[in-house]
Short mmCIF file of N, CA and C in Angstrom, two decimals:
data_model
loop_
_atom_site.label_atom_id
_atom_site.label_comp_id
_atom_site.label_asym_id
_atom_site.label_seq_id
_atom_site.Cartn_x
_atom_site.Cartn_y
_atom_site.Cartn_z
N UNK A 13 0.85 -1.18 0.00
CA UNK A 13 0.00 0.00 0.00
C UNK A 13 0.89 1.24 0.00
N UNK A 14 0.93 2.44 -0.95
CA UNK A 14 1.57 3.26 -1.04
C UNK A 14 1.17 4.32 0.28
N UNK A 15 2.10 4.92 0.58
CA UNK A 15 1.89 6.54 1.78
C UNK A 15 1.66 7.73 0.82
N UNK A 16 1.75 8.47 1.77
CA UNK A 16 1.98 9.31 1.44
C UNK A 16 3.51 9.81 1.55
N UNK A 17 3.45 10.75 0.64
CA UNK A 17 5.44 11.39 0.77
C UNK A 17 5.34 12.13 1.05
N UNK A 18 6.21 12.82 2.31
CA UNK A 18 6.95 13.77 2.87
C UNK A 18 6.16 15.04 2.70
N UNK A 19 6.35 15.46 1.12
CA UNK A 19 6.46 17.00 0.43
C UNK A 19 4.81 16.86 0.26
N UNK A 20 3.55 15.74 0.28
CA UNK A 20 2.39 16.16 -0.53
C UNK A 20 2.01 16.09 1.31
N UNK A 21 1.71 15.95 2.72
CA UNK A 21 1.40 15.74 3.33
C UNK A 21 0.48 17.20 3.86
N UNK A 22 1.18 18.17 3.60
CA UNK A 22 0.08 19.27 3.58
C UNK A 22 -0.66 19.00 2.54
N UNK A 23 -0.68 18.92 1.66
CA UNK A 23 -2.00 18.87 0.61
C UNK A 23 -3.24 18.22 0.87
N UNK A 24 -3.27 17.26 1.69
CA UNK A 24 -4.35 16.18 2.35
C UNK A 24 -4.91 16.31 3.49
N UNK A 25 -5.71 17.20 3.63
CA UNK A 25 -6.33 16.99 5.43
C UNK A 25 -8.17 16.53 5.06
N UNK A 26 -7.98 15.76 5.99
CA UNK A 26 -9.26 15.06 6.72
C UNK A 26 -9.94 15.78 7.57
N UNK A 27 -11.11 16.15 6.72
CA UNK A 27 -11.95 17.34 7.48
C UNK A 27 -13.19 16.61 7.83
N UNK A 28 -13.66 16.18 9.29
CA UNK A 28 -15.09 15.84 9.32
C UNK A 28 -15.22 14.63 8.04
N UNK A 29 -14.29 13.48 8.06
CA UNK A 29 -14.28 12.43 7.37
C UNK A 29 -14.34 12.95 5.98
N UNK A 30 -13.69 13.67 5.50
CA UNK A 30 -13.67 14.04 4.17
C UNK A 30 -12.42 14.51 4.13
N UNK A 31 -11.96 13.58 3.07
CA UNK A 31 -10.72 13.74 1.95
C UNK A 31 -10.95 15.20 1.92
N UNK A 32 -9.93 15.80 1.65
CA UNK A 32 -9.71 17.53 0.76
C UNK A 32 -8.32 17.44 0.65
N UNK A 33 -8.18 17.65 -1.07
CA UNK A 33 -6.73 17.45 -1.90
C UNK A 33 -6.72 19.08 -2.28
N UNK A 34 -5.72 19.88 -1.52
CA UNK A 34 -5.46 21.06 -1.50
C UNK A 34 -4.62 21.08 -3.19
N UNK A 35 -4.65 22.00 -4.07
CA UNK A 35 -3.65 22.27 -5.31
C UNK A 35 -3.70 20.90 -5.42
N UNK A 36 -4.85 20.30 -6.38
CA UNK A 36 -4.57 19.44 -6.68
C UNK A 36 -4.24 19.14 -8.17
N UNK A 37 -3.15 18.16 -8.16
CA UNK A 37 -2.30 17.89 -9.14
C UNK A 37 -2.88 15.99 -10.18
N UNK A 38 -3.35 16.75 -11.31
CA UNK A 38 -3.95 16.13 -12.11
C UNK A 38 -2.96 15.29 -12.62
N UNK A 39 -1.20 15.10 -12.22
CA UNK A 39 -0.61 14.39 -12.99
C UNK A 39 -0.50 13.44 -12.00
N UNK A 40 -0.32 13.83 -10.39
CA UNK A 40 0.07 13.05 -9.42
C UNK A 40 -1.85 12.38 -8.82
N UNK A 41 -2.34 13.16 -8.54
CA UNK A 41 -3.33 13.02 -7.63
C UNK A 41 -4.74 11.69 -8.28
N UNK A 42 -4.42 11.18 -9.48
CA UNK A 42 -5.54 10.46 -9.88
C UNK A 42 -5.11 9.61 -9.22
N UNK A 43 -5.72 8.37 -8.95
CA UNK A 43 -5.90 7.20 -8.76
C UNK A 43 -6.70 6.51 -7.74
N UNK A 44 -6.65 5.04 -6.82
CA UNK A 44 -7.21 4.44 -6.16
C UNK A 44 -6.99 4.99 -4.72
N UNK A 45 -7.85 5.59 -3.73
CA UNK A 45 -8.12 6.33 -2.56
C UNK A 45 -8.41 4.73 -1.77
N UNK A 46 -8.42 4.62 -0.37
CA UNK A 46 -9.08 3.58 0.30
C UNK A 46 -8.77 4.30 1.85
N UNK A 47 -10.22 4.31 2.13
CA UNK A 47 -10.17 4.48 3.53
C UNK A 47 -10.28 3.09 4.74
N UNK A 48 -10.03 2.96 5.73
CA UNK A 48 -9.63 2.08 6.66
C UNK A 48 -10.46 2.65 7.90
N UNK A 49 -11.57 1.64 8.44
CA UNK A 49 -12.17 1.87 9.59
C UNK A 49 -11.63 0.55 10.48
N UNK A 50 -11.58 0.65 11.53
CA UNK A 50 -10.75 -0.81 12.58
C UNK A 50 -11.14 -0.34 13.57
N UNK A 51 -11.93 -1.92 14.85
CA UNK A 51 -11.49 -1.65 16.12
C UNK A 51 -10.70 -2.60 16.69
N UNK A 52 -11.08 -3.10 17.78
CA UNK A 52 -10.40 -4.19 18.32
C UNK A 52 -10.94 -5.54 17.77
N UNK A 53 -12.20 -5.71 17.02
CA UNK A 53 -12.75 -6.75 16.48
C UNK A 53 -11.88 -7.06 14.86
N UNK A 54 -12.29 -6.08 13.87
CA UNK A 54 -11.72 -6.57 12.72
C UNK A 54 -12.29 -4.91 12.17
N UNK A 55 -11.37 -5.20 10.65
CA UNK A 55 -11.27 -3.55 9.84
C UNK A 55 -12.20 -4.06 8.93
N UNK A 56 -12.43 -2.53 8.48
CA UNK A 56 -13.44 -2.91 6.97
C UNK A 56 -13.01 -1.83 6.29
N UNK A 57 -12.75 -1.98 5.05
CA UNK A 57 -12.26 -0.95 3.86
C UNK A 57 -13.37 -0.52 2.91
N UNK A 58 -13.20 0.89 2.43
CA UNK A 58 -13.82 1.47 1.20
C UNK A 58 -12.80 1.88 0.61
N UNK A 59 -12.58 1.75 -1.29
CA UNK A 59 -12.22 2.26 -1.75
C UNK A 59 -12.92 3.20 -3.01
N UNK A 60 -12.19 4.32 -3.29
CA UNK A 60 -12.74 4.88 -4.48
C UNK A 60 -11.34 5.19 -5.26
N UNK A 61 -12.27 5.35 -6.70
CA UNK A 61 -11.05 5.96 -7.66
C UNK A 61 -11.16 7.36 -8.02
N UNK A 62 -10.28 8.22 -8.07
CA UNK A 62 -10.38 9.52 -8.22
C UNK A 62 -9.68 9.98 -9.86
N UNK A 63 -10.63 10.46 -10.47
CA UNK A 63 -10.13 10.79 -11.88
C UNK A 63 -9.97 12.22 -12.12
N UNK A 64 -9.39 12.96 -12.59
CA UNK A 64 -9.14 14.42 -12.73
C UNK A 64 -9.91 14.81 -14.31
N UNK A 65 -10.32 15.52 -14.94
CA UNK A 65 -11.10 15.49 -16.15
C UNK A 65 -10.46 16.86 -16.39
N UNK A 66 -10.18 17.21 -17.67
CA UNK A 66 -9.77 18.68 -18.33
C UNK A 66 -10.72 18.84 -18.79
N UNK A 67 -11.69 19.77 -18.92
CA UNK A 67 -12.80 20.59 -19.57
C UNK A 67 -12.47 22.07 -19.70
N UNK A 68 -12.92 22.60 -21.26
CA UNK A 68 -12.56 23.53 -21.05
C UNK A 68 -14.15 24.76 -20.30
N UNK A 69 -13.93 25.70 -20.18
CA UNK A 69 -14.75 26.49 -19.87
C UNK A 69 -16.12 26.69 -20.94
N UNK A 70 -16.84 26.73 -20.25
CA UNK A 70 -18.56 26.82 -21.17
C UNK A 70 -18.99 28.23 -20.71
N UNK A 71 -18.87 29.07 -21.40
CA UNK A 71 -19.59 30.52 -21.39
C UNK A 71 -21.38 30.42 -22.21
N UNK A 72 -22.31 30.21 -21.68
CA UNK A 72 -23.35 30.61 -22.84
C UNK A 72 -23.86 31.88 -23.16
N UNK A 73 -24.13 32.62 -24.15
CA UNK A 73 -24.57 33.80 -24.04
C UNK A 73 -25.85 33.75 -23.66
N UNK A 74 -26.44 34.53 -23.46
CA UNK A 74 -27.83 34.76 -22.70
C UNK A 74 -28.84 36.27 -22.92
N UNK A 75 -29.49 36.25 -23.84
CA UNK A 75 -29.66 37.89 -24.24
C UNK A 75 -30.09 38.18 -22.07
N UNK A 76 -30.10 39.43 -21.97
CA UNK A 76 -30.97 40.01 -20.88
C UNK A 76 -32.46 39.89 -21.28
N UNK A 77 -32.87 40.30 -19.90
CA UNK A 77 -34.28 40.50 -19.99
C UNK A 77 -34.49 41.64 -20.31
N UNK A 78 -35.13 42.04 -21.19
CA UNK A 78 -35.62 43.50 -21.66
C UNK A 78 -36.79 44.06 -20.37
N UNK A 79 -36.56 45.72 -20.13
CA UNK A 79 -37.28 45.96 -19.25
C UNK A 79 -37.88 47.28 -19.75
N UNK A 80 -39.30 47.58 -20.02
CA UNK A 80 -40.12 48.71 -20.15
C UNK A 80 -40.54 49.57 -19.41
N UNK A 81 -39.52 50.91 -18.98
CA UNK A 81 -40.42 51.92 -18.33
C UNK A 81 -41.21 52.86 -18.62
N UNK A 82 -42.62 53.25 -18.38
CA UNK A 82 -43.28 53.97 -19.07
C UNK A 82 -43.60 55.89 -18.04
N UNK A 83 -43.54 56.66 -18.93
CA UNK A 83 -43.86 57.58 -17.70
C UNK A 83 -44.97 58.35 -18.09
#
């Protein structure tokens, strides 16, 4: 099972059971996540996979709403 290294250990804090990948790095940061719950009986694992996606930006135009004042 890989660690974490040294230099990414700020990037990862566990907030209220939630992962948060600070600057995250789409070359390093994809792959298989697994969390680990254990007591004194026996552990049970979840894993997920984390994929990074490049999209570029979607602007739609949108006329305004036209507004009539009359006096």
């Amino acid at each position: 099972m890989d660690t974490l290294a040294t230099e990414d250990r700020d990037r990862y804090v566990i907030q209220d059971n939630v992962l948060i990948i600070k600057y995250l790095d789409p070359t390093r940061d994809p792959g298989m996540y697994q969390c680990e719950a254990k007591n004194q009986l026996k552990a049970k694992y979840s894993t997920g996979q984390l994929r990074v996606l490049s999209l570029k930006p979607s602007f739609k135009k949108r006329p305004l709403e036209s507004e009539t004042y009359g006096s």
